[in-house]
Short mmCIF file of C-alpha atoms in Angstrom, two decimals:
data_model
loop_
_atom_site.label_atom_id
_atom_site.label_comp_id
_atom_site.label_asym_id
_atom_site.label_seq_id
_atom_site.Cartn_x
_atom_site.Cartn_y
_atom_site.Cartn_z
CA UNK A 1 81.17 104.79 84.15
CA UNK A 2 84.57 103.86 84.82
CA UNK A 3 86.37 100.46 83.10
CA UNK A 4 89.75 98.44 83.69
CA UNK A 5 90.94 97.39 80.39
CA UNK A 6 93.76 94.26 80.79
CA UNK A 7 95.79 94.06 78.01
CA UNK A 8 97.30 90.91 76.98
CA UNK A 9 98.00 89.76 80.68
CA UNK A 10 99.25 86.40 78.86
CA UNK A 11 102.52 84.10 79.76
CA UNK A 12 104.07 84.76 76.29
CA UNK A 13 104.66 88.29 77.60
CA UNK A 14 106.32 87.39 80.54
CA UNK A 15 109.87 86.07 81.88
CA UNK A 16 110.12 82.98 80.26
CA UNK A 17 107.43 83.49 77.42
CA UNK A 18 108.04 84.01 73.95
CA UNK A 19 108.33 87.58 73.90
CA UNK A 20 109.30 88.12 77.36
CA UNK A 21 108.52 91.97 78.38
CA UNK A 22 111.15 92.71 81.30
CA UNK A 23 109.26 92.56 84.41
CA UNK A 24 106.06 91.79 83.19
CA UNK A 25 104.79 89.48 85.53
CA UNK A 26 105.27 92.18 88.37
CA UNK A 27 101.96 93.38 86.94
CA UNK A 28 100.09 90.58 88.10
CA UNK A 29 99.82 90.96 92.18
CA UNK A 30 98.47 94.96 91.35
CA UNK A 31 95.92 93.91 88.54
CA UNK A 32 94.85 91.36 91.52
CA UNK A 33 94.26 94.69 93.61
CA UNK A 34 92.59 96.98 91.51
CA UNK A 35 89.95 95.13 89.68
CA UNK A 36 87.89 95.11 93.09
CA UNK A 37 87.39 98.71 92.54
CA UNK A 38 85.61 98.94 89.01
CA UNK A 39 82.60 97.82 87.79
CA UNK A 40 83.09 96.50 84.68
CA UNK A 41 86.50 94.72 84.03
CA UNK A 42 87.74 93.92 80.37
CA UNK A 43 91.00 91.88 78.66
CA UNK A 44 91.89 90.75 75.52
CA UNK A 45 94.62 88.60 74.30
CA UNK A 46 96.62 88.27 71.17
CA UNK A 47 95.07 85.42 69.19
CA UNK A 48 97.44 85.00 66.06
CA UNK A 49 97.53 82.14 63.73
CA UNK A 50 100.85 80.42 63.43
CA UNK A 51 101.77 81.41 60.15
CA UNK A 52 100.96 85.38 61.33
CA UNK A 53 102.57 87.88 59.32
CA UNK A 54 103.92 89.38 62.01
CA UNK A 55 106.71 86.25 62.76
CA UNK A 56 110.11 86.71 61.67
CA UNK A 57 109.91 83.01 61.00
CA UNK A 58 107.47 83.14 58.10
CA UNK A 59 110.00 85.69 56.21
CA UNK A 60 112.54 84.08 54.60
CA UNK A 61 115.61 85.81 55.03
CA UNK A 62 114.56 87.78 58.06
CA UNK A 63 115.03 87.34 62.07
CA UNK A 64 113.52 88.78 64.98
CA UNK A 65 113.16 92.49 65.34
CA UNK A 66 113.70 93.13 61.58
CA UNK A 67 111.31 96.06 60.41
CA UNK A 68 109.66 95.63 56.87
CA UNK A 69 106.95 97.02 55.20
CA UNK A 70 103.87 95.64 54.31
CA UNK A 71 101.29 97.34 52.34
CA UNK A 72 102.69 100.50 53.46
CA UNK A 73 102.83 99.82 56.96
CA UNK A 74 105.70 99.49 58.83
CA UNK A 75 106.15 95.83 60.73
CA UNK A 76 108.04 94.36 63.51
CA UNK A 77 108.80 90.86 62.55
CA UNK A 78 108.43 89.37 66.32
CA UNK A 79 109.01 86.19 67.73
CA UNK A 80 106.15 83.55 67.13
CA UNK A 81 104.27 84.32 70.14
CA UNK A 82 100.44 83.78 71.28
CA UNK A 83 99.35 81.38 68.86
CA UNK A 84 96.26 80.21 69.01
CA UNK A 85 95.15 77.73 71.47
CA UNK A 86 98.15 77.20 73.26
CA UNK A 87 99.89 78.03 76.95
CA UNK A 88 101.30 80.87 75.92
CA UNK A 89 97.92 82.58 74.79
CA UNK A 90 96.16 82.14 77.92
CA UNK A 91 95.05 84.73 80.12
CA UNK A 92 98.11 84.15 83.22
CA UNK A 93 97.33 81.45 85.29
CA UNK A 94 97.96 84.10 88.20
CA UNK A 95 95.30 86.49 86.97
CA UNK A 96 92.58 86.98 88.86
CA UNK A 97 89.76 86.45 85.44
CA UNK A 98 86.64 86.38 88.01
CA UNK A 99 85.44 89.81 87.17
CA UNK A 100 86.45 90.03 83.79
CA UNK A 101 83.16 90.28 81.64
CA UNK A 102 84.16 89.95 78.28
CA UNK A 103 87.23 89.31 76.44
CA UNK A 104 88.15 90.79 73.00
CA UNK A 105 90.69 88.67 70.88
CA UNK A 106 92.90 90.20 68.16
CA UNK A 107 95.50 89.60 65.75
CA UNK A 108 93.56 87.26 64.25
CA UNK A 109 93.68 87.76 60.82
CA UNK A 110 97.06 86.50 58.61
CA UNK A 111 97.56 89.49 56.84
CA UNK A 112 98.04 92.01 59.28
CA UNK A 113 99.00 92.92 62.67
CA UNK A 114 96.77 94.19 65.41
CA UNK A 115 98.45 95.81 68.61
CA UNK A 116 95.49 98.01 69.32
CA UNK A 117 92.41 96.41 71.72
CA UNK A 118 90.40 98.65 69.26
CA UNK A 119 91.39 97.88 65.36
CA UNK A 120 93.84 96.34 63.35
CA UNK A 121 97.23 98.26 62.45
CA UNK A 122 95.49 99.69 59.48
CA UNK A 123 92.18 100.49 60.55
CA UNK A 124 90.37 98.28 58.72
CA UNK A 125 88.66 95.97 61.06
CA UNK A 126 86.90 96.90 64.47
CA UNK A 127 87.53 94.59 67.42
CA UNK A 128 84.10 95.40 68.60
CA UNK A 129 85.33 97.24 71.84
CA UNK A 130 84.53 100.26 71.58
CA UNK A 131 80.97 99.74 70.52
CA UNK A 132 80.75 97.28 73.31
CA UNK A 133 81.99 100.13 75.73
CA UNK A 134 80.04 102.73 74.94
CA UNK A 135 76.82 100.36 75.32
CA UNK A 136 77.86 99.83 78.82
CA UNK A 137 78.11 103.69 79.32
CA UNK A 138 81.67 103.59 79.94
CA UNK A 139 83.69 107.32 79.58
CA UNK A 140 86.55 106.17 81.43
CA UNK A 141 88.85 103.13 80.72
CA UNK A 142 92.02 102.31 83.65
CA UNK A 143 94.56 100.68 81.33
CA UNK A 144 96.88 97.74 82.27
CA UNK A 145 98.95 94.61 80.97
CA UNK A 146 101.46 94.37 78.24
CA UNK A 147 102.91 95.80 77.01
CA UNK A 148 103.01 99.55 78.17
CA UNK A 149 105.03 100.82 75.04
CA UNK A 150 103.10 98.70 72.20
CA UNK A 151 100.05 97.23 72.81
CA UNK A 152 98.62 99.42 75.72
CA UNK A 153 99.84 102.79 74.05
CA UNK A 154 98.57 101.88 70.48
CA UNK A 155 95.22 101.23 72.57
CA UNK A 156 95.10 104.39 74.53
CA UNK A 157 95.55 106.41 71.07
CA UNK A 158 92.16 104.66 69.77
CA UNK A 159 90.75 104.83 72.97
CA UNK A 160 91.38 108.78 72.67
CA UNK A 161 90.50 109.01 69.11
CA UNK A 162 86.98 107.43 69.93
CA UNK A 163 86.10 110.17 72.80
CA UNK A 164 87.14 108.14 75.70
CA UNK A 165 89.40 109.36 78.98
CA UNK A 166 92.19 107.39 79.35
CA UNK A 167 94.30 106.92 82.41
CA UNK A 168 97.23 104.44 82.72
CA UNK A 169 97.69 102.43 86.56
CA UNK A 170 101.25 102.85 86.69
CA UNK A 171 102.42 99.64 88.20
CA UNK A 172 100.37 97.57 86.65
CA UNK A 173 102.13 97.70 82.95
CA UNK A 174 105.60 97.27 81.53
CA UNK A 175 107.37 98.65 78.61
CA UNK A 176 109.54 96.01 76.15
CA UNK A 177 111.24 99.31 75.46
CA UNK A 178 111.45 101.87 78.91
CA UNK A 179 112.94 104.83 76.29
CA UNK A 180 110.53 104.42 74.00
CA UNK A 181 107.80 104.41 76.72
CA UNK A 182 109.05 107.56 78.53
CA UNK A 183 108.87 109.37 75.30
CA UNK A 184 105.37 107.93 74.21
CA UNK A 185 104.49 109.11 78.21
CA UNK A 186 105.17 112.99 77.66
CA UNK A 187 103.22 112.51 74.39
CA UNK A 188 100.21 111.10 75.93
CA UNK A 189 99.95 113.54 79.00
CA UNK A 190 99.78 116.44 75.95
CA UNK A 191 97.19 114.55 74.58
CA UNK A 192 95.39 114.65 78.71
CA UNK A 193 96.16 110.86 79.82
CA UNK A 194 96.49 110.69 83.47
CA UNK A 195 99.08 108.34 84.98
CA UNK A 196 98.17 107.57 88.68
CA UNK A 197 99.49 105.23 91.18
CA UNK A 198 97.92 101.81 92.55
CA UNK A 199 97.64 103.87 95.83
CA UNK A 200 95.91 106.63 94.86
CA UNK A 201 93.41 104.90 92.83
CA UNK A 202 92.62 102.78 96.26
CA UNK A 203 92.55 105.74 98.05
CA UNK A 204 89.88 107.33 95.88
#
């Protein structure tokens, strides 16, 4: 069984959001297209408390884009962005959520940082997805959303780690950083990711 996993398709992410991802809302017209075509369709969001670890504005001394470590992990201090219960943590009001079955929230704890859909930045806490995947039957998750060089390519490691196929819809993600995500691309195709077109996914 095939899935379409939409990562955090939320307005923070987008022109005009918090932590605007160039382009991002181009995504949204091609998620639209392709969820038609799977049976089971899947998001999460980032769900962070405001006083996350993650925001440069609860380190003293610190500003946006600063990396520190914590507990021996290395962080990103980001902008406060997709705080809990507001605007900018909302699936986009352009999003197509019909079809989406379940959503998986993460992020959530204080302490640390979750980019994965799948576990926190150290491992230590399961989001529940993959169990809830692999009770569905699913082999094969279609990655989108947000964004392409963090979130979605932290996800598609766990995804591969835990047995699954992965294969990324091209136009239907964005990368904060386009160098870092061509690099991260020839690393995942060793690994036996598959990026396709919107096209050729239609036409299949």
């Amino acid at each position: 069984m095939q899935a379409l996993l939409l990562i955090d398709v939320q307005p923070d992410f987008m022109p005009n959001g918090n932590l605007p991802v160039p382009d991002g809302d181009t995504i949204l017209p091609m998620i639209n297209q392709v969820q038609s075509h799977f049976d089971l369709v899947v998001a999460t969001q980032d769900w962070h408390p405001k006083n996350h670890i993650s925001f440069a504005n609860n380190h003293s001394g610190k500003k946006e884009f600063d990396v520190i470590t914590i507990d021996g992990l290395s962080q990103t201090l980001w902008p406060t962005h997709c705080v809990q219960n507001t605007s900018g943590a909302a699936l986009h009001a352009k999003l197509n959520d019909q079809a989406i079955e379940a959503i998986f929230r993460k992020g959530t704890s204080v302490e640390i940082d979750s980019c994965s859909a799948f576990y926190d930045n150290a491992h230590l806490k399961s989001t529940g997805l993959t169990g809830y995947l692999k009770d569905k039957g699913v082999r094969e998750i279609y990655f989108c959303g947000l964004a392409a060089d963090i979130c979605v390519y932290f996800s598609i490691i766990d995804a591969l780690n835990e047995g699954f196929k992965c294969i990324v819809i091209n136009e239907a993600v964005q990368a904060l950083d386009k160098d870092v995500y061509h690099r991260q691309q020839i690393e995942l195709r060793k690994k036996g990711v598959q990026f396709i077109g919107v096209n050729e996914l239609i036409n299949t």
